[in-house]
């Protein structure tokens, strides 16, 4: 079985073809990231224009790379939400057009399901597993029982983890996207120098919050400015590195603490479950990955994380999750409407960083 996956929900225009032997036959990815840097975040209109300009070429190149003819694929999957709706519509329209022209089934894939199942392509991860999904727009802990079968244990109640990295980076004048820059700076810093809060640490549930942490960082930066304006702060490179190290440690402490709570619930609900998985853009962070690895080692779990290029948005994860759906015969009609809001666990209450409110 061969499935084509198309991704266009944020700033990456991407496509890939995978088969059930977990082989990636072809892939192609283009990011409009450089065009957004000037604005300190993704500008939806710029992203949508770029998707529109390049999507045909990306799909064509994917077929060429895979040495597969369009007629040979068995289904076409596209990220159909949640995400920036202009981009999502472009990917969905391209996928529907192909499916119609080739007379193949169309799969409307939840972008978050792409992130959630990516580790099953690259590692031996069995259902059910405990997933920490941390990206630019989402931050949640879930039990993944199967395709389309998710139970949310916790979520951020305000900012997503990646959003917090991006905002702190912006405050420090370090640029976008913030995650990779902060991680690099943190390597040079002292993680004990500044005292930062661990929001919701004692809440006894699996929920997270990063907005207070961000405000605490802002206050430290303000203290380096004579007029209280953070853009006027005069900081040495070492001060910035120390803030980055303290911030990254605080985020990781919160994530690990809630992972511990979630792991206890997971053990009770799924006694046979052995795997802990991390995915989403922030899963590219080596410090967070290492801390999760040692937690899993100490507590008898197997830890898996997709390779870094499959943590941030890509077409391969969409093709793979599409393939898992196709294997179960889970297809969609061509009148499927893209969903800007689309939580993985539809039974859980609405939440900002869980596919409920924002991209
Ligand atoms: O999954 P993704 O590519 O897009 C969304 O669907 O949101 O995630 C992008 C997010 C950005 O906020 C970026 O700053 C963050 O992932 N990120 C990182 C790292 N690499 C990317 N955060 C922390 N450390 C990293 N190394
Ligand atoms: Zn994503």
mmCIF file of C-alpha atoms and ligand atoms in Angstrom:
data_model
loop_
_atom_site.group_PDB
_atom_site.id
_atom_site.type_symbol
_atom_site.label_atom_id
_atom_site.label_comp_id
_atom_site.label_asym_id
_atom_site.label_seq_id
_atom_site.Cartn_x
_atom_site.Cartn_y
_atom_site.Cartn_z
ATOM 1 C CA UNK A 1 0.000 0.000 0.000
ATOM 2 C CA UNK A 2 1.327 3.467 -0.950
ATOM 3 C CA UNK A 3 -0.008 6.681 0.593
ATOM 4 C CA UNK A 4 0.766 10.272 -0.401
ATOM 5 C CA UNK A 5 0.676 12.748 2.508
ATOM 6 C CA UNK A 6 0.419 16.537 2.107
ATOM 7 C CA UNK A 7 1.268 19.066 4.848
ATOM 8 C CA UNK A 8 0.480 22.796 4.680
ATOM 9 C CA UNK A 9 -0.961 23.752 8.081
ATOM 10 C CA UNK A 10 1.738 26.234 9.111
ATOM 11 C CA UNK A 11 4.859 27.420 7.266
ATOM 12 C CA UNK A 12 6.030 24.117 5.720
ATOM 13 C CA UNK A 13 4.759 23.003 2.322
ATOM 14 C CA UNK A 14 5.592 19.304 2.289
ATOM 15 C CA UNK A 15 4.667 15.959 0.798
ATOM 16 C CA UNK A 16 5.842 12.362 1.138
ATOM 17 C CA UNK A 17 5.009 8.844 0.002
ATOM 18 C CA UNK A 18 5.332 5.926 2.445
ATOM 19 C CA UNK A 19 4.405 2.243 2.363
ATOM 20 C CA UNK A 20 3.330 -0.224 5.045
ATOM 21 C CA UNK A 21 6.884 -1.584 5.339
ATOM 22 C CA UNK A 22 7.694 1.775 6.940
ATOM 23 C CA UNK A 23 9.721 2.837 3.899
ATOM 24 C CA UNK A 24 9.779 6.497 2.942
ATOM 25 C CA UNK A 25 9.843 6.259 -0.847
ATOM 26 C CA UNK A 26 9.994 9.972 -1.525
ATOM 27 C CA UNK A 27 9.654 13.306 0.238
ATOM 28 C CA UNK A 28 9.934 17.017 -0.431
ATOM 29 C CA UNK A 29 9.706 19.991 1.953
ATOM 30 C CA UNK A 30 9.917 23.747 1.564
ATOM 31 C CA UNK A 31 9.617 26.211 4.430
ATOM 32 C CA UNK A 32 8.653 29.866 4.121
ATOM 33 C CA UNK A 33 10.375 30.457 7.494
ATOM 34 C CA UNK A 34 12.845 33.060 6.172
ATOM 35 C CA UNK A 35 9.949 35.261 5.009
ATOM 36 C CA UNK A 36 8.405 35.242 8.512
ATOM 37 C CA UNK A 37 11.570 35.985 10.510
ATOM 38 C CA UNK A 38 11.205 39.727 10.013
ATOM 39 C CA UNK A 39 7.839 39.626 11.841
ATOM 40 C CA UNK A 40 8.889 37.398 14.754
ATOM 41 C CA UNK A 41 6.323 34.705 13.975
ATOM 42 C CA UNK A 42 4.424 33.031 11.150
ATOM 43 C CA UNK A 43 2.282 35.488 9.140
ATOM 44 C CA UNK A 44 -0.732 33.470 7.896
ATOM 45 C CA UNK A 45 -1.165 35.381 4.618
ATOM 46 C CA UNK A 46 2.508 35.054 3.665
ATOM 47 C CA UNK A 47 2.422 31.334 4.508
ATOM 48 C CA UNK A 48 -0.747 30.769 2.440
ATOM 49 C CA UNK A 49 0.686 32.566 -0.607
ATOM 50 C CA UNK A 50 3.812 30.442 -0.422
ATOM 51 C CA UNK A 51 1.793 27.201 -0.156
ATOM 52 C CA UNK A 52 -0.252 28.242 -3.183
ATOM 53 C CA UNK A 53 2.854 29.005 -5.224
ATOM 54 C CA UNK A 54 4.766 25.824 -4.458
ATOM 55 C CA UNK A 55 2.339 23.027 -3.608
ATOM 56 C CA UNK A 56 2.097 21.563 -7.140
ATOM 57 C CA UNK A 57 5.875 21.524 -7.513
ATOM 58 C CA UNK A 58 6.330 19.899 -4.081
ATOM 59 C CA UNK A 59 3.869 17.113 -4.961
ATOM 60 C CA UNK A 60 5.445 16.575 -8.400
ATOM 61 C CA UNK A 61 8.920 16.394 -6.898
ATOM 62 C CA UNK A 62 7.725 13.894 -4.297
ATOM 63 C CA UNK A 63 6.472 11.546 -7.023
ATOM 64 C CA UNK A 64 9.784 11.989 -8.898
ATOM 65 C CA UNK A 65 11.821 11.364 -5.737
ATOM 66 C CA UNK A 66 9.798 8.208 -4.993
ATOM 67 C CA UNK A 67 9.964 7.023 -8.633
ATOM 68 C CA UNK A 68 6.238 6.346 -8.288
ATOM 69 C CA UNK A 69 3.545 7.218 -10.847
ATOM 70 C CA UNK A 70 0.466 9.046 -9.489
ATOM 71 C CA UNK A 71 -1.759 6.086 -10.543
ATOM 72 C CA UNK A 72 0.278 3.746 -8.287
ATOM 73 C CA UNK A 73 -0.698 5.347 -4.970
ATOM 74 C CA UNK A 74 -3.600 3.921 -2.977
ATOM 75 C CA UNK A 75 -4.800 7.022 -1.111
ATOM 76 C CA UNK A 76 -4.122 10.747 -0.661
ATOM 77 C CA UNK A 77 -3.982 12.223 2.859
ATOM 78 C CA UNK A 78 -3.765 15.905 3.765
ATOM 79 C CA UNK A 79 -3.412 17.830 7.033
ATOM 80 C CA UNK A 80 -6.988 19.073 7.254
ATOM 81 C CA UNK A 81 -6.696 20.985 10.543
ATOM 82 C CA UNK A 82 -6.029 22.310 13.117
ATOM 83 C CA UNK A 83 -3.816 25.039 11.718
ATOM 84 C CA UNK A 84 -3.691 28.273 9.753
ATOM 85 C CA UNK A 85 -6.793 27.887 7.663
ATOM 86 C CA UNK A 86 -5.476 29.531 4.470
ATOM 87 C CA UNK A 87 -2.681 26.966 4.223
ATOM 88 C CA UNK A 88 -4.857 24.045 5.312
ATOM 89 C CA UNK A 89 -7.410 24.805 2.571
ATOM 90 C CA UNK A 90 -4.664 24.808 -0.086
ATOM 91 C CA UNK A 91 -3.318 21.380 0.961
ATOM 92 C CA UNK A 92 -6.800 19.905 1.273
ATOM 93 C CA UNK A 93 -7.869 21.223 -2.156
ATOM 94 C CA UNK A 94 -4.721 19.793 -3.769
ATOM 95 C CA UNK A 95 -5.321 16.410 -2.113
ATOM 96 C CA UNK A 96 -9.003 16.315 -3.061
ATOM 97 C CA UNK A 97 -8.215 17.264 -6.680
ATOM 98 C CA UNK A 98 -5.629 14.482 -6.929
ATOM 99 C CA UNK A 99 -7.937 11.950 -5.297
ATOM 100 C CA UNK A 100 -10.748 12.857 -7.686
ATOM 101 C CA UNK A 101 -8.548 12.829 -10.803
ATOM 102 C CA UNK A 102 -6.917 9.507 -9.858
ATOM 103 C CA UNK A 103 -10.106 7.977 -8.479
ATOM 104 C CA UNK A 104 -8.375 7.181 -5.160
ATOM 105 C CA UNK A 105 -9.708 7.677 -1.623
ATOM 106 C CA UNK A 106 -9.092 10.930 0.251
ATOM 107 C CA UNK A 107 -8.076 11.042 3.924
ATOM 108 C CA UNK A 108 -8.727 14.192 5.985
ATOM 109 C CA UNK A 109 -6.022 13.889 8.577
ATOM 110 C CA UNK A 110 -5.826 15.688 11.900
ATOM 111 C CA UNK A 111 -2.377 17.343 11.810
ATOM 112 C CA UNK A 112 -1.931 16.418 15.481
ATOM 113 C CA UNK A 113 -2.535 12.755 14.673
ATOM 114 C CA UNK A 114 0.382 13.075 12.238
ATOM 115 C CA UNK A 115 2.635 14.238 15.100
ATOM 116 C CA UNK A 116 1.146 11.648 17.452
ATOM 117 C CA UNK A 117 1.814 8.617 15.242
ATOM 118 C CA UNK A 118 5.178 9.708 13.764
ATOM 119 C CA UNK A 119 7.179 7.670 16.293
ATOM 120 C CA UNK A 120 5.451 4.463 15.109
ATOM 121 C CA UNK A 121 7.080 4.933 11.694
ATOM 122 C CA UNK A 122 10.589 5.373 13.035
ATOM 123 C CA UNK A 123 10.542 3.131 16.150
ATOM 124 C CA UNK A 124 8.813 0.011 17.357
ATOM 125 C CA UNK A 125 6.057 1.695 19.364
ATOM 126 C CA UNK A 126 2.948 -0.347 20.203
ATOM 127 C CA UNK A 127 -0.517 0.877 21.201
ATOM 128 C CA UNK A 128 -1.357 1.970 23.849
ATOM 129 C CA UNK A 129 1.350 4.520 24.626
ATOM 130 C CA UNK A 130 1.732 7.714 26.623
ATOM 131 C CA UNK A 131 2.374 10.743 24.428
ATOM 132 C CA UNK A 132 3.721 14.174 25.259
ATOM 133 C CA UNK A 133 2.805 16.346 22.276
ATOM 134 C CA UNK A 134 4.697 19.628 22.414
ATOM 135 C CA UNK A 135 4.644 21.989 19.451
ATOM 136 C CA UNK A 136 4.263 25.642 18.552
ATOM 137 C CA UNK A 137 0.506 25.616 19.083
ATOM 138 C CA UNK A 138 -0.076 22.576 21.300
ATOM 139 C CA UNK A 139 1.016 21.060 24.559
ATOM 140 C CA UNK A 140 -0.800 18.010 25.839
ATOM 141 C CA UNK A 141 -0.385 14.622 27.485
ATOM 142 C CA UNK A 142 -2.432 11.854 25.894
ATOM 143 C CA UNK A 143 -2.970 8.133 25.985
ATOM 144 C CA UNK A 144 -2.855 6.928 22.377
ATOM 145 C CA UNK A 145 -4.885 3.718 22.116
ATOM 146 C CA UNK A 146 -5.043 3.548 18.326
ATOM 147 C CA UNK A 147 -5.849 5.524 15.190
ATOM 148 C CA UNK A 148 -8.357 8.219 16.153
ATOM 149 C CA UNK A 149 -8.479 6.907 19.722
ATOM 150 C CA UNK A 150 -6.986 9.434 22.133
ATOM 151 C CA UNK A 151 -7.584 10.232 25.790
ATOM 152 C CA UNK A 152 -6.288 13.593 26.948
ATOM 153 C CA UNK A 153 -4.821 13.471 30.456
ATOM 154 C CA UNK A 154 -3.655 17.069 30.559
ATOM 155 C CA UNK A 155 -3.091 20.201 28.535
ATOM 156 C CA UNK A 156 -1.624 23.657 28.813
ATOM 157 C CA UNK A 157 -4.216 26.087 30.062
ATOM 158 C CA UNK A 158 -2.582 29.047 28.279
ATOM 159 C CA UNK A 159 0.535 29.108 26.053
ATOM 160 C CA UNK A 160 1.906 26.081 24.239
ATOM 161 C CA UNK A 161 5.483 25.059 25.069
ATOM 162 C CA UNK A 162 6.857 26.140 21.676
ATOM 163 C CA UNK A 163 4.973 29.423 21.907
ATOM 164 C CA UNK A 164 6.698 30.101 25.244
ATOM 165 C CA UNK A 165 10.126 29.405 23.688
ATOM 166 C CA UNK A 166 9.260 31.727 20.780
ATOM 167 C CA UNK A 167 8.007 34.542 23.028
ATOM 168 C CA UNK A 168 10.991 34.406 25.381
ATOM 169 C CA UNK A 169 13.337 34.417 22.390
ATOM 170 C CA UNK A 170 11.556 37.488 21.008
ATOM 171 C CA UNK A 171 11.857 39.288 24.381
ATOM 172 C CA UNK A 172 15.576 38.553 24.416
ATOM 173 C CA UNK A 173 15.901 39.820 20.830
ATOM 174 C CA UNK A 174 17.139 36.411 19.674
ATOM 175 C CA UNK A 175 14.843 35.818 16.693
ATOM 176 C CA UNK A 176 12.375 33.248 15.401
ATOM 177 C CA UNK A 177 11.820 30.334 15.816
ATOM 178 C CA UNK A 178 12.924 30.621 19.419
ATOM 179 C CA UNK A 179 13.285 26.962 20.412
ATOM 180 C CA UNK A 180 16.501 26.072 18.580
ATOM 181 C CA UNK A 181 18.135 29.447 19.438
ATOM 182 C CA UNK A 182 17.298 29.194 23.155
ATOM 183 C CA UNK A 183 18.529 25.603 23.262
ATOM 184 C CA UNK A 184 21.876 26.663 21.771
ATOM 185 C CA UNK A 185 22.262 29.653 24.103
ATOM 186 C CA UNK A 186 21.267 27.519 27.112
ATOM 187 C CA UNK A 187 24.313 25.304 26.533
ATOM 188 C CA UNK A 188 26.490 28.281 27.531
ATOM 189 C CA UNK A 189 24.366 29.305 30.522
ATOM 190 C CA UNK A 190 24.014 28.607 34.234
ATOM 191 C CA UNK A 191 20.578 27.013 34.851
ATOM 192 C CA UNK A 192 20.691 27.935 38.564
ATOM 193 C CA UNK A 193 21.344 31.674 38.329
ATOM 194 C CA UNK A 194 17.775 33.055 38.216
ATOM 195 C CA UNK A 195 14.792 31.862 40.238
ATOM 196 C CA UNK A 196 11.844 31.131 37.949
ATOM 197 C CA UNK A 197 8.397 29.736 38.876
ATOM 198 C CA UNK A 198 7.139 26.249 38.021
ATOM 199 C CA UNK A 199 3.443 27.089 37.322
ATOM 200 C CA UNK A 200 0.807 24.483 38.332
ATOM 201 C CA UNK A 201 3.549 22.334 39.896
ATOM 202 C CA UNK A 202 1.338 21.448 42.850
ATOM 203 C CA UNK A 203 -1.976 21.141 41.011
ATOM 204 C CA UNK A 204 -2.018 17.304 41.281
ATOM 205 C CA UNK A 205 -3.330 17.016 37.719
ATOM 206 C CA UNK A 206 -1.582 16.792 34.351
ATOM 207 C CA UNK A 207 -2.253 20.381 33.270
ATOM 208 C CA UNK A 208 0.491 22.838 32.414
ATOM 209 C CA UNK A 209 0.837 26.612 32.224
ATOM 210 C CA UNK A 210 3.639 28.697 30.753
ATOM 211 C CA UNK A 211 2.323 32.243 30.748
ATOM 212 C CA UNK A 212 3.514 33.037 34.315
ATOM 213 C CA UNK A 213 6.940 31.709 33.451
ATOM 214 C CA UNK A 214 7.095 34.026 30.466
ATOM 215 C CA UNK A 215 6.093 36.995 32.660
ATOM 216 C CA UNK A 216 8.809 36.094 35.186
ATOM 217 C CA UNK A 217 11.403 36.121 32.392
ATOM 218 C CA UNK A 218 10.083 39.493 31.227
ATOM 219 C CA UNK A 219 10.588 40.925 34.751
ATOM 220 C CA UNK A 220 14.217 39.766 34.801
ATOM 221 C CA UNK A 221 14.855 41.384 31.398
ATOM 222 C CA UNK A 222 13.147 44.585 32.567
ATOM 223 C CA UNK A 223 15.547 44.761 35.511
ATOM 224 C CA UNK A 224 18.378 45.238 32.972
ATOM 225 C CA UNK A 225 16.652 48.291 31.484
ATOM 226 C CA UNK A 226 16.784 51.781 33.045
ATOM 227 C CA UNK A 227 13.320 52.758 31.745
ATOM 228 C CA UNK A 228 11.592 49.362 32.132
ATOM 229 C CA UNK A 229 11.342 48.860 28.353
ATOM 230 C CA UNK A 230 12.717 45.421 27.532
ATOM 231 C CA UNK A 231 13.993 46.529 24.125
ATOM 232 C CA UNK A 232 16.285 48.957 26.012
ATOM 233 C CA UNK A 233 17.725 46.263 28.304
ATOM 234 C CA UNK A 234 21.504 46.123 28.302
ATOM 235 C CA UNK A 235 22.579 42.536 28.828
ATOM 236 C CA UNK A 236 25.848 40.688 28.400
ATOM 237 C CA UNK A 237 25.838 37.526 26.297
ATOM 238 C CA UNK A 238 26.357 35.566 29.525
ATOM 239 C CA UNK A 239 23.217 37.095 31.111
ATOM 240 C CA UNK A 240 21.173 36.055 28.075
ATOM 241 C CA UNK A 241 22.645 32.546 28.115
ATOM 242 C CA UNK A 242 21.850 32.211 31.842
ATOM 243 C CA UNK A 243 18.216 33.286 31.283
ATOM 244 C CA UNK A 244 17.916 30.761 28.424
ATOM 245 C CA UNK A 245 19.334 27.958 30.590
ATOM 246 C CA UNK A 246 17.034 28.801 33.525
ATOM 247 C CA UNK A 247 13.982 29.096 31.269
ATOM 248 C CA UNK A 248 14.656 25.820 29.441
ATOM 249 C CA UNK A 249 15.169 24.033 32.764
ATOM 250 C CA UNK A 250 11.934 25.451 34.177
ATOM 251 C CA UNK A 251 9.968 24.289 31.099
ATOM 252 C CA UNK A 252 11.565 20.837 31.293
ATOM 253 C CA UNK A 253 10.912 20.588 35.071
ATOM 254 C CA UNK A 254 7.212 21.315 34.487
ATOM 255 C CA UNK A 255 6.948 18.871 31.575
ATOM 256 C CA UNK A 256 8.738 16.110 33.489
ATOM 257 C CA UNK A 257 6.714 16.631 36.653
ATOM 258 C CA UNK A 258 3.434 16.318 34.747
ATOM 259 C CA UNK A 259 4.793 13.393 32.735
ATOM 260 C CA UNK A 260 5.395 11.632 36.046
ATOM 261 C CA UNK A 261 1.770 12.214 37.112
ATOM 262 C CA UNK A 262 0.521 11.100 33.674
ATOM 263 C CA UNK A 263 2.705 7.971 33.747
ATOM 264 C CA UNK A 264 1.017 6.872 36.999
ATOM 265 C CA UNK A 265 -2.441 7.292 35.444
ATOM 266 C CA UNK A 266 -1.274 5.524 32.277
ATOM 267 C CA UNK A 267 0.021 2.542 34.312
ATOM 268 C CA UNK A 268 -3.330 2.228 36.088
ATOM 269 C CA UNK A 269 -5.441 2.589 32.944
ATOM 270 C CA UNK A 270 -3.196 0.577 30.617
ATOM 271 C CA UNK A 271 -1.146 -1.922 32.683
ATOM 272 C CA UNK A 272 0.321 -3.422 29.477
ATOM 273 C CA UNK A 273 1.449 -0.049 28.098
ATOM 274 C CA UNK A 274 5.237 0.245 27.969
ATOM 275 C CA UNK A 275 6.026 3.172 25.719
ATOM 276 C CA UNK A 276 6.486 6.865 26.338
ATOM 277 C CA UNK A 277 6.686 9.002 23.214
ATOM 278 C CA UNK A 278 7.437 12.671 22.611
ATOM 279 C CA UNK A 279 6.562 14.507 19.410
ATOM 280 C CA UNK A 280 5.963 17.956 17.917
ATOM 281 C CA UNK A 281 8.462 20.739 17.218
ATOM 282 C CA UNK A 282 9.644 21.142 20.837
ATOM 283 C CA UNK A 283 10.509 17.421 20.858
ATOM 284 C CA UNK A 284 13.519 18.500 18.779
ATOM 285 C CA UNK A 285 14.996 19.828 22.045
ATOM 286 C CA UNK A 286 17.816 17.521 23.119
ATOM 287 C CA UNK A 287 17.766 18.630 26.768
ATOM 288 C CA UNK A 288 14.044 17.758 27.067
ATOM 289 C CA UNK A 289 14.541 14.476 25.163
ATOM 290 C CA UNK A 290 17.409 13.465 27.466
ATOM 291 C CA UNK A 291 15.388 14.199 30.595
ATOM 292 C CA UNK A 292 12.488 12.136 29.239
ATOM 293 C CA UNK A 293 14.853 9.310 28.358
ATOM 294 C CA UNK A 294 16.235 9.141 31.895
ATOM 295 C CA UNK A 295 12.718 9.308 33.393
ATOM 296 C CA UNK A 296 11.678 6.368 31.186
ATOM 297 C CA UNK A 297 14.839 4.394 32.058
ATOM 298 C CA UNK A 298 14.274 4.868 35.799
ATOM 299 C CA UNK A 299 10.601 3.905 35.609
ATOM 300 C CA UNK A 300 10.693 0.873 33.335
ATOM 301 C CA UNK A 301 9.305 2.516 30.181
ATOM 302 C CA UNK A 302 10.733 2.496 26.668
ATOM 303 C CA UNK A 303 11.248 6.025 25.386
ATOM 304 C CA UNK A 304 10.886 6.896 21.703
ATOM 305 C CA UNK A 305 11.151 10.150 19.820
ATOM 306 C CA UNK A 306 11.050 10.640 16.061
ATOM 307 C CA UNK A 307 14.285 11.922 14.476
ATOM 308 C CA UNK A 308 14.409 15.720 14.773
ATOM 309 C CA UNK A 309 13.425 16.306 11.103
ATOM 310 C CA UNK A 310 10.171 14.412 11.775
ATOM 311 C CA UNK A 311 9.423 16.316 15.019
ATOM 312 C CA UNK A 312 8.831 19.643 13.294
ATOM 313 C CA UNK A 313 6.122 19.745 10.602
ATOM 314 C CA UNK A 314 6.746 17.441 7.640
ATOM 315 C CA UNK A 315 4.921 15.404 4.997
ATOM 316 C CA UNK A 316 6.235 12.024 6.145
ATOM 317 C CA UNK A 317 4.208 11.994 9.371
ATOM 318 C CA UNK A 318 1.056 12.877 7.412
ATOM 319 C CA UNK A 319 1.680 10.106 4.874
ATOM 320 C CA UNK A 320 2.335 7.606 7.701
ATOM 321 C CA UNK A 321 -0.744 8.492 9.766
ATOM 322 C CA UNK A 322 -2.721 8.458 6.488
ATOM 323 C CA UNK A 323 -1.427 4.965 5.818
ATOM 324 C CA UNK A 324 -2.507 3.769 9.264
ATOM 325 C CA UNK A 325 -5.981 5.148 8.513
ATOM 326 C CA UNK A 326 -6.052 3.618 5.017
ATOM 327 C CA UNK A 327 -5.173 0.213 6.497
ATOM 328 C CA UNK A 328 -8.345 0.478 8.566
ATOM 329 C CA UNK A 329 -10.423 1.743 5.626
ATOM 330 C CA UNK A 330 -10.920 5.126 7.322
ATOM 331 C CA UNK A 331 -11.503 7.453 4.379
ATOM 332 C CA UNK A 332 -13.336 10.762 4.025
ATOM 333 C CA UNK A 333 -15.790 12.180 1.542
ATOM 334 C CA UNK A 334 -14.627 14.893 -0.850
ATOM 335 C CA UNK A 335 -17.014 17.391 0.768
ATOM 336 C CA UNK A 336 -15.009 17.269 4.040
ATOM 337 C CA UNK A 337 -14.628 20.821 5.413
ATOM 338 C CA UNK A 338 -11.155 21.698 6.798
ATOM 339 C CA UNK A 339 -11.247 22.244 10.554
ATOM 340 C CA UNK A 340 -9.220 25.180 11.993
ATOM 341 C CA UNK A 341 -10.014 23.738 15.454
ATOM 342 C CA UNK A 342 -9.762 20.003 15.881
ATOM 343 C CA UNK A 343 -8.832 18.414 19.221
ATOM 344 C CA UNK A 344 -7.537 14.836 19.252
ATOM 345 C CA UNK A 345 -9.759 13.946 22.199
ATOM 346 C CA UNK A 346 -13.171 15.335 21.225
ATOM 347 C CA UNK A 347 -14.588 14.406 24.653
ATOM 348 C CA UNK A 348 -12.131 16.547 26.628
ATOM 349 C CA UNK A 349 -13.124 20.117 27.547
ATOM 350 C CA UNK A 350 -12.000 22.862 25.123
ATOM 351 C CA UNK A 351 -8.466 24.111 25.810
ATOM 352 C CA UNK A 352 -6.119 26.595 24.181
ATOM 353 C CA UNK A 353 -3.202 24.278 23.507
ATOM 354 C CA UNK A 354 -5.093 21.099 22.698
ATOM 355 C CA UNK A 355 -6.389 21.714 19.196
ATOM 356 C CA UNK A 356 -9.435 23.447 20.652
ATOM 357 C CA UNK A 357 -8.907 27.130 20.143
ATOM 358 C CA UNK A 358 -5.790 27.978 18.175
ATOM 359 C CA UNK A 359 -3.477 26.525 15.570
HETATM 360 O O1 LIG B 1 5.465 21.163 15.315
HETATM 361 P P1 LIG B 1 5.982 22.461 14.802
HETATM 362 O O2 LIG B 1 6.995 22.444 13.680
HETATM 363 O O3 LIG B 1 4.815 23.378 14.331
HETATM 364 C C1 LIG B 1 3.557 23.350 14.940
HETATM 365 O O4 LIG B 1 2.708 22.519 14.523
HETATM 366 O O5 LIG B 1 3.399 24.133 15.909
HETATM 367 O O6 LIG B 1 6.605 23.233 16.083
HETATM 368 C C2 LIG B 1 7.237 24.491 15.988
HETATM 369 C C3 LIG B 1 7.670 24.910 17.384
HETATM 370 C C4 LIG B 1 8.190 26.343 17.463
HETATM 371 O O7 LIG B 1 7.535 27.003 18.534
HETATM 372 C C5 LIG B 1 9.686 26.160 17.750
HETATM 373 O O8 LIG B 1 10.247 27.220 18.505
HETATM 374 C C6 LIG B 1 9.700 24.865 18.507
HETATM 375 O O9 LIG B 1 8.736 24.065 17.856
HETATM 376 N N1 LIG B 1 11.017 24.209 18.459
HETATM 377 C C7 LIG B 1 11.786 24.001 19.559
HETATM 378 C C8 LIG B 1 13.003 23.431 19.083
HETATM 379 N N2 LIG B 1 12.912 23.297 17.730
HETATM 380 C C9 LIG B 1 11.683 23.774 17.356
HETATM 381 N N3 LIG B 1 11.561 24.262 20.855
HETATM 382 C C10 LIG B 1 12.543 23.945 21.727
HETATM 383 N N4 LIG B 1 13.742 23.429 21.360
HETATM 384 C C11 LIG B 1 14.011 23.148 20.054
HETATM 385 N N5 LIG B 1 15.187 22.636 19.707
HETATM 386 ZN ZN1 LIG B 2 2.856 20.659 13.870
#
